[in-house]
């Protein structure tokens, strides 16, 4: 992977001879600890606050900067005539700061409204998917974990973008298809199963429509895919089959009235039973300070299903045009038994998000 990253970086930077190259970046230096928690005794898990599912950003009772700290660079080269290439490399504390390319794609502007892209990109399931790693882009310490429980968050494929306006409404759409084969999925291998797990999402087909009007923003999304999984090299079976089909539905509705704002997101995954999640948050801007509250929930179908929720309160301080300090208190209730995730917990995290 390091060789691939080096070659791609060289290819991107070498376009300086033929293109306009832009380099931007982002970073989060976050720290925190579990104030109290139950852990999951039946699984031998100590008190833990799982702040981020796909990256397995897990805080313990000792203060640590590793779980959520990261730095990322995005390199884009404009080759002219509507053609461009983009790569994004991210180094995460949860992965011992090993830098990896997570995005690498080419774009071609067909005209002012239509763009086609191909390569490796972020899977656009959620409202904050595209800027999930850029903490400066949202008010909280992180996107709510109950809502963002995806174990696959990138894909390789092709997508078509559309942007336009209808009257006073802005409209954007994205239709995408592809697959992702994660040879050793971090969430499943390191946290849930604690054994090498290969996760495959294939035949991905999805679409996103986003509408904006003055203070209101709406986002609708749907995706279907086929899931295959191998634990220690052996295929996982579901009802006698080595694959299962999933369908994802999502709605985000945001209202910004200037100082006061409300953010919300509702999702359902139909995967041999429904998994429903939601997030609702509100905040109020007071000069450079933004106090906020947030509640989120994950609930599987059935009596012994995975169920957990989070209540959070925090404040963001924009002390610099390109940086923000945040502090957040989270209370997690894990009502699962056989599918318990990390147990109940109370945690305090703080950090600085920057863009450059």
PDB file of C-alpha atoms in Angstrom, residues 10-178:
ATOM      1  CA  UNK A  10       4.391  11.151  -7.585  1.00  0.00           C
ATOM      2  CA  UNK A  11       1.908  10.938 -10.439  1.00  0.00           C
ATOM      3  CA  UNK A  12      -0.271  13.687  -8.970  1.00  0.00           C
ATOM      4  CA  UNK A  13       2.570  16.061  -8.207  1.00  0.00           C
ATOM      5  CA  UNK A  14       4.235  15.429 -11.559  1.00  0.00           C
ATOM      6  CA  UNK A  15       1.209  16.951 -13.274  1.00  0.00           C
ATOM      7  CA  UNK A  16       2.567  20.339 -12.189  1.00  0.00           C
ATOM      8  CA  UNK A  17       4.315  20.464 -15.562  1.00  0.00           C
ATOM      9  CA  UNK A  18       0.992  20.224 -17.365  1.00  0.00           C
ATOM     10  CA  UNK A  19      -1.685  21.353 -14.922  1.00  0.00           C
ATOM     11  CA  UNK A  20      -2.668  23.698 -12.154  1.00  0.00           C
ATOM     12  CA  UNK A  21      -2.100  21.766  -8.918  1.00  0.00           C
ATOM     13  CA  UNK A  22      -3.874  22.615  -5.679  1.00  0.00           C
ATOM     14  CA  UNK A  23      -2.940  21.171  -2.304  1.00  0.00           C
ATOM     15  CA  UNK A  24      -5.196  21.536   0.724  1.00  0.00           C
ATOM     16  CA  UNK A  25      -5.313  19.810   4.044  1.00  0.00           C
ATOM     17  CA  UNK A  26      -7.090  19.210   7.323  1.00  0.00           C
ATOM     18  CA  UNK A  27      -6.169  17.947  10.755  1.00  0.00           C
ATOM     19  CA  UNK A  28      -7.766  17.090  14.082  1.00  0.00           C
ATOM     20  CA  UNK A  29      -5.842  16.833  17.326  1.00  0.00           C
ATOM     21  CA  UNK A  30      -8.371  15.271  19.673  1.00  0.00           C
ATOM     22  CA  UNK A  31      -8.020  13.736  23.098  1.00  0.00           C
ATOM     23  CA  UNK A  32     -10.325  12.234  25.657  1.00  0.00           C
ATOM     24  CA  UNK A  33     -11.144   9.503  28.128  1.00  0.00           C
ATOM     25  CA  UNK A  34     -13.956   7.436  29.567  1.00  0.00           C
ATOM     26  CA  UNK A  35     -15.189   8.982  32.811  1.00  0.00           C
ATOM     27  CA  UNK A  36     -17.188   5.886  33.729  1.00  0.00           C
ATOM     28  CA  UNK A  37     -18.538   2.836  31.944  1.00  0.00           C
ATOM     29  CA  UNK A  38     -19.691  -0.741  32.234  1.00  0.00           C
ATOM     30  CA  UNK A  39     -17.722  -2.270  29.381  1.00  0.00           C
ATOM     31  CA  UNK A  40     -19.008  -5.613  28.120  1.00  0.00           C
ATOM     32  CA  UNK A  41     -17.974  -8.222  30.729  1.00  0.00           C
ATOM     33  CA  UNK A  42     -19.210 -11.191  28.685  1.00  0.00           C
ATOM     34  CA  UNK A  43     -16.802 -10.198  25.904  1.00  0.00           C
ATOM     35  CA  UNK A  44     -13.966  -9.160  28.215  1.00  0.00           C
ATOM     36  CA  UNK A  45     -14.217  -5.519  27.103  1.00  0.00           C
ATOM     37  CA  UNK A  46     -13.166  -2.863  29.614  1.00  0.00           C
ATOM     38  CA  UNK A  47     -15.066   0.458  29.898  1.00  0.00           C
ATOM     39  CA  UNK A  48     -14.956   1.893  26.389  1.00  0.00           C
ATOM     40  CA  UNK A  49     -16.396   4.814  24.418  1.00  0.00           C
ATOM     41  CA  UNK A  50     -16.530   3.853  20.739  1.00  0.00           C
ATOM     42  CA  UNK A  51     -16.455   7.289  19.142  1.00  0.00           C
ATOM     43  CA  UNK A  52     -16.043   6.144  15.545  1.00  0.00           C
ATOM     44  CA  UNK A  53     -17.157   2.787  14.165  1.00  0.00           C
ATOM     45  CA  UNK A  54     -15.335   2.336  10.823  1.00  0.00           C
ATOM     46  CA  UNK A  55     -11.986   3.527  12.203  1.00  0.00           C
ATOM     47  CA  UNK A  56     -12.542   1.906  15.640  1.00  0.00           C
ATOM     48  CA  UNK A  57     -11.710   5.092  17.545  1.00  0.00           C
ATOM     49  CA  UNK A  58     -12.082   3.676  21.053  1.00  0.00           C
ATOM     50  CA  UNK A  59     -11.406   5.730  24.180  1.00  0.00           C
ATOM     51  CA  UNK A  60     -10.566   3.982  27.448  1.00  0.00           C
ATOM     52  CA  UNK A  61     -10.215   5.194  31.041  1.00  0.00           C
ATOM     53  CA  UNK A  62      -6.723   6.582  30.396  1.00  0.00           C
ATOM     54  CA  UNK A  63      -6.566   9.904  28.552  1.00  0.00           C
ATOM     55  CA  UNK A  64      -5.380   9.461  24.958  1.00  0.00           C
ATOM     56  CA  UNK A  65      -4.902  11.493  21.778  1.00  0.00           C
ATOM     57  CA  UNK A  66      -4.672   8.457  19.499  1.00  0.00           C
ATOM     58  CA  UNK A  67      -8.295   7.390  18.802  1.00  0.00           C
ATOM     59  CA  UNK A  68      -9.451  10.369  16.711  1.00  0.00           C
ATOM     60  CA  UNK A  69      -6.422  12.493  15.863  1.00  0.00           C
ATOM     61  CA  UNK A  70      -5.597  12.617  12.155  1.00  0.00           C
ATOM     62  CA  UNK A  71      -4.058  14.651   9.373  1.00  0.00           C
ATOM     63  CA  UNK A  72      -5.047  14.612   5.714  1.00  0.00           C
ATOM     64  CA  UNK A  73      -3.843  16.102   2.448  1.00  0.00           C
ATOM     65  CA  UNK A  74      -5.797  16.465  -0.776  1.00  0.00           C
ATOM     66  CA  UNK A  75      -3.984  17.006  -4.057  1.00  0.00           C
ATOM     67  CA  UNK A  76      -5.945  17.991  -7.154  1.00  0.00           C
ATOM     68  CA  UNK A  77      -4.645  18.678 -10.628  1.00  0.00           C
ATOM     69  CA  UNK A  78      -6.657  20.602 -13.217  1.00  0.00           C
ATOM     70  CA  UNK A  79      -5.578  19.340 -16.633  1.00  0.00           C
ATOM     71  CA  UNK A  80      -7.803  21.759 -18.507  1.00  0.00           C
ATOM     72  CA  UNK A  81     -10.796  21.212 -20.782  1.00  0.00           C
ATOM     73  CA  UNK A  82     -12.841  19.856 -17.871  1.00  0.00           C
ATOM     74  CA  UNK A  83     -10.423  17.070 -16.882  1.00  0.00           C
ATOM     75  CA  UNK A  84      -8.984  16.805 -13.361  1.00  0.00           C
ATOM     76  CA  UNK A  85      -7.461  14.236 -11.011  1.00  0.00           C
ATOM     77  CA  UNK A  86      -7.799  14.132  -7.208  1.00  0.00           C
ATOM     78  CA  UNK A  87      -6.094  12.137  -4.478  1.00  0.00           C
ATOM     79  CA  UNK A  88      -6.538  12.247  -0.708  1.00  0.00           C
ATOM     80  CA  UNK A  89      -4.149  10.739   1.802  1.00  0.00           C
ATOM     81  CA  UNK A  90      -4.991  10.407   5.504  1.00  0.00           C
ATOM     82  CA  UNK A  91      -2.891   9.396   8.513  1.00  0.00           C
ATOM     83  CA  UNK A  92      -4.903   8.402  11.607  1.00  0.00           C
ATOM     84  CA  UNK A  93      -3.854   7.954  15.196  1.00  0.00           C
ATOM     85  CA  UNK A  94      -6.110   4.898  15.399  1.00  0.00           C
ATOM     86  CA  UNK A  95      -3.930   3.331  12.669  1.00  0.00           C
ATOM     87  CA  UNK A  96      -0.588   4.367  14.192  1.00  0.00           C
ATOM     88  CA  UNK A  97      -0.481   7.280  11.725  1.00  0.00           C
ATOM     89  CA  UNK A  98       0.200   5.013   8.757  1.00  0.00           C
ATOM     90  CA  UNK A  99      -0.659   7.224   5.767  1.00  0.00           C
ATOM     91  CA  UNK A 100      -2.906   5.721   3.106  1.00  0.00           C
ATOM     92  CA  UNK A 101      -4.616   7.014  -0.012  1.00  0.00           C
ATOM     93  CA  UNK A 102      -8.355   6.848   0.616  1.00  0.00           C
ATOM     94  CA  UNK A 103      -9.476   8.804  -2.454  1.00  0.00           C
ATOM     95  CA  UNK A 104      -8.015   8.594  -5.959  1.00  0.00           C
ATOM     96  CA  UNK A 105     -10.242   9.496  -8.890  1.00  0.00           C
ATOM     97  CA  UNK A 106     -10.478  11.386 -12.168  1.00  0.00           C
ATOM     98  CA  UNK A 107     -13.263  13.831 -13.059  1.00  0.00           C
ATOM     99  CA  UNK A 108     -14.489  15.088 -16.399  1.00  0.00           C
ATOM    100  CA  UNK A 109     -16.911  17.991 -16.718  1.00  0.00           C
ATOM    101  CA  UNK A 110     -19.192  17.143 -19.612  1.00  0.00           C
ATOM    102  CA  UNK A 111     -20.770  20.606 -19.393  1.00  0.00           C
ATOM    103  CA  UNK A 112     -21.765  23.132 -16.735  1.00  0.00           C
ATOM    104  CA  UNK A 113     -24.255  20.699 -15.169  1.00  0.00           C
ATOM    105  CA  UNK A 114     -22.878  17.182 -15.657  1.00  0.00           C
ATOM    106  CA  UNK A 115     -19.669  15.584 -14.331  1.00  0.00           C
ATOM    107  CA  UNK A 116     -18.491  11.985 -14.572  1.00  0.00           C
ATOM    108  CA  UNK A 117     -15.973  10.537 -12.099  1.00  0.00           C
ATOM    109  CA  UNK A 118     -14.155   7.209 -11.801  1.00  0.00           C
ATOM    110  CA  UNK A 119     -11.835   5.729  -9.197  1.00  0.00           C
ATOM    111  CA  UNK A 120     -11.843   5.322  -5.407  1.00  0.00           C
ATOM    112  CA  UNK A 121     -14.147   7.637  -3.455  1.00  0.00           C
ATOM    113  CA  UNK A 122     -16.105   7.932  -0.228  1.00  0.00           C
ATOM    114  CA  UNK A 123     -19.384   5.998  -0.259  1.00  0.00           C
ATOM    115  CA  UNK A 124     -22.058   8.770  -0.138  1.00  0.00           C
ATOM    116  CA  UNK A 125     -24.477   7.069   2.245  1.00  0.00           C
ATOM    117  CA  UNK A 126     -24.749   9.869   4.770  1.00  0.00           C
ATOM    118  CA  UNK A 127     -25.025  13.640   4.764  1.00  0.00           C
ATOM    119  CA  UNK A 128     -21.502  14.063   6.157  1.00  0.00           C
ATOM    120  CA  UNK A 129     -19.911  11.246   4.133  1.00  0.00           C
ATOM    121  CA  UNK A 130     -17.842  13.411   1.771  1.00  0.00           C
ATOM    122  CA  UNK A 131     -16.276  15.449   4.590  1.00  0.00           C
ATOM    123  CA  UNK A 132     -16.460  12.808   7.323  1.00  0.00           C
ATOM    124  CA  UNK A 133     -12.757  13.231   8.176  1.00  0.00           C
ATOM    125  CA  UNK A 134     -12.824  17.040   8.152  1.00  0.00           C
ATOM    126  CA  UNK A 135     -13.845  17.834  11.714  1.00  0.00           C
ATOM    127  CA  UNK A 136     -13.751  21.577  11.035  1.00  0.00           C
ATOM    128  CA  UNK A 137     -16.697  21.131   8.635  1.00  0.00           C
ATOM    129  CA  UNK A 138     -19.234  20.246  11.336  1.00  0.00           C
ATOM    130  CA  UNK A 139     -20.180  21.566  14.728  1.00  0.00           C
ATOM    131  CA  UNK A 140     -19.618  18.466  16.915  1.00  0.00           C
ATOM    132  CA  UNK A 141     -16.454  16.616  17.836  1.00  0.00           C
ATOM    133  CA  UNK A 142     -17.502  13.906  15.351  1.00  0.00           C
ATOM    134  CA  UNK A 143     -20.420  12.720  13.261  1.00  0.00           C
ATOM    135  CA  UNK A 144     -22.744  10.764  15.626  1.00  0.00           C
ATOM    136  CA  UNK A 145     -21.472   7.190  15.927  1.00  0.00           C
ATOM    137  CA  UNK A 146     -24.933   5.620  16.349  1.00  0.00           C
ATOM    138  CA  UNK A 147     -25.851   6.978  12.929  1.00  0.00           C
ATOM    139  CA  UNK A 148     -22.520   6.363  11.145  1.00  0.00           C
ATOM    140  CA  UNK A 149     -22.025   2.653  11.833  1.00  0.00           C
ATOM    141  CA  UNK A 150     -20.795   1.719   8.335  1.00  0.00           C
ATOM    142  CA  UNK A 151     -17.993  -0.848   8.174  1.00  0.00           C
ATOM    143  CA  UNK A 152     -17.413  -0.053   4.485  1.00  0.00           C
ATOM    144  CA  UNK A 153     -17.008   3.675   3.836  1.00  0.00           C
ATOM    145  CA  UNK A 154     -15.094   3.826   0.528  1.00  0.00           C
ATOM    146  CA  UNK A 155     -15.785   2.201  -2.832  1.00  0.00           C
ATOM    147  CA  UNK A 156     -14.200   1.798  -6.258  1.00  0.00           C
ATOM    148  CA  UNK A 157     -16.419   2.593  -9.188  1.00  0.00           C
ATOM    149  CA  UNK A 158     -17.954   5.281 -11.335  1.00  0.00           C
ATOM    150  CA  UNK A 159     -20.447   8.059 -10.631  1.00  0.00           C
ATOM    151  CA  UNK A 160     -22.273  10.844 -12.437  1.00  0.00           C
ATOM    152  CA  UNK A 161     -22.920  14.220 -10.781  1.00  0.00           C
ATOM    153  CA  UNK A 162     -25.577  16.782 -11.708  1.00  0.00           C
ATOM    154  CA  UNK A 163     -25.868  20.356 -10.426  1.00  0.00           C
ATOM    155  CA  UNK A 164     -28.471  22.951 -11.373  1.00  0.00           C
ATOM    156  CA  UNK A 165     -31.165  25.220 -10.001  1.00  0.00           C
ATOM    157  CA  UNK A 166     -34.921  25.266 -10.425  1.00  0.00           C
ATOM    158  CA  UNK A 167     -36.330  28.654  -9.520  1.00  0.00           C
ATOM    159  CA  UNK A 168     -35.046  29.479  -6.034  1.00  0.00           C
ATOM    160  CA  UNK A 169     -34.119  25.848  -5.330  1.00  0.00           C
ATOM    161  CA  UNK A 170     -30.623  24.482  -5.785  1.00  0.00           C
ATOM    162  CA  UNK A 171     -30.460  20.847  -6.819  1.00  0.00           C
ATOM    163  CA  UNK A 172     -27.636  18.322  -6.961  1.00  0.00           C
ATOM    164  CA  UNK A 173     -27.714  14.606  -7.700  1.00  0.00           C
ATOM    165  CA  UNK A 174     -25.257  11.730  -7.720  1.00  0.00           C
ATOM    166  CA  UNK A 175     -25.739   8.267  -9.240  1.00  0.00           C
ATOM    167  CA  UNK A 176     -22.979   5.747  -8.503  1.00  0.00           C
ATOM    168  CA  UNK A 177     -22.062   2.085  -8.929  1.00  0.00           C
ATOM    169  CA  UNK A 178     -19.092  -0.054  -7.952  1.00  0.00           C
TER     170      UNK A 178
END
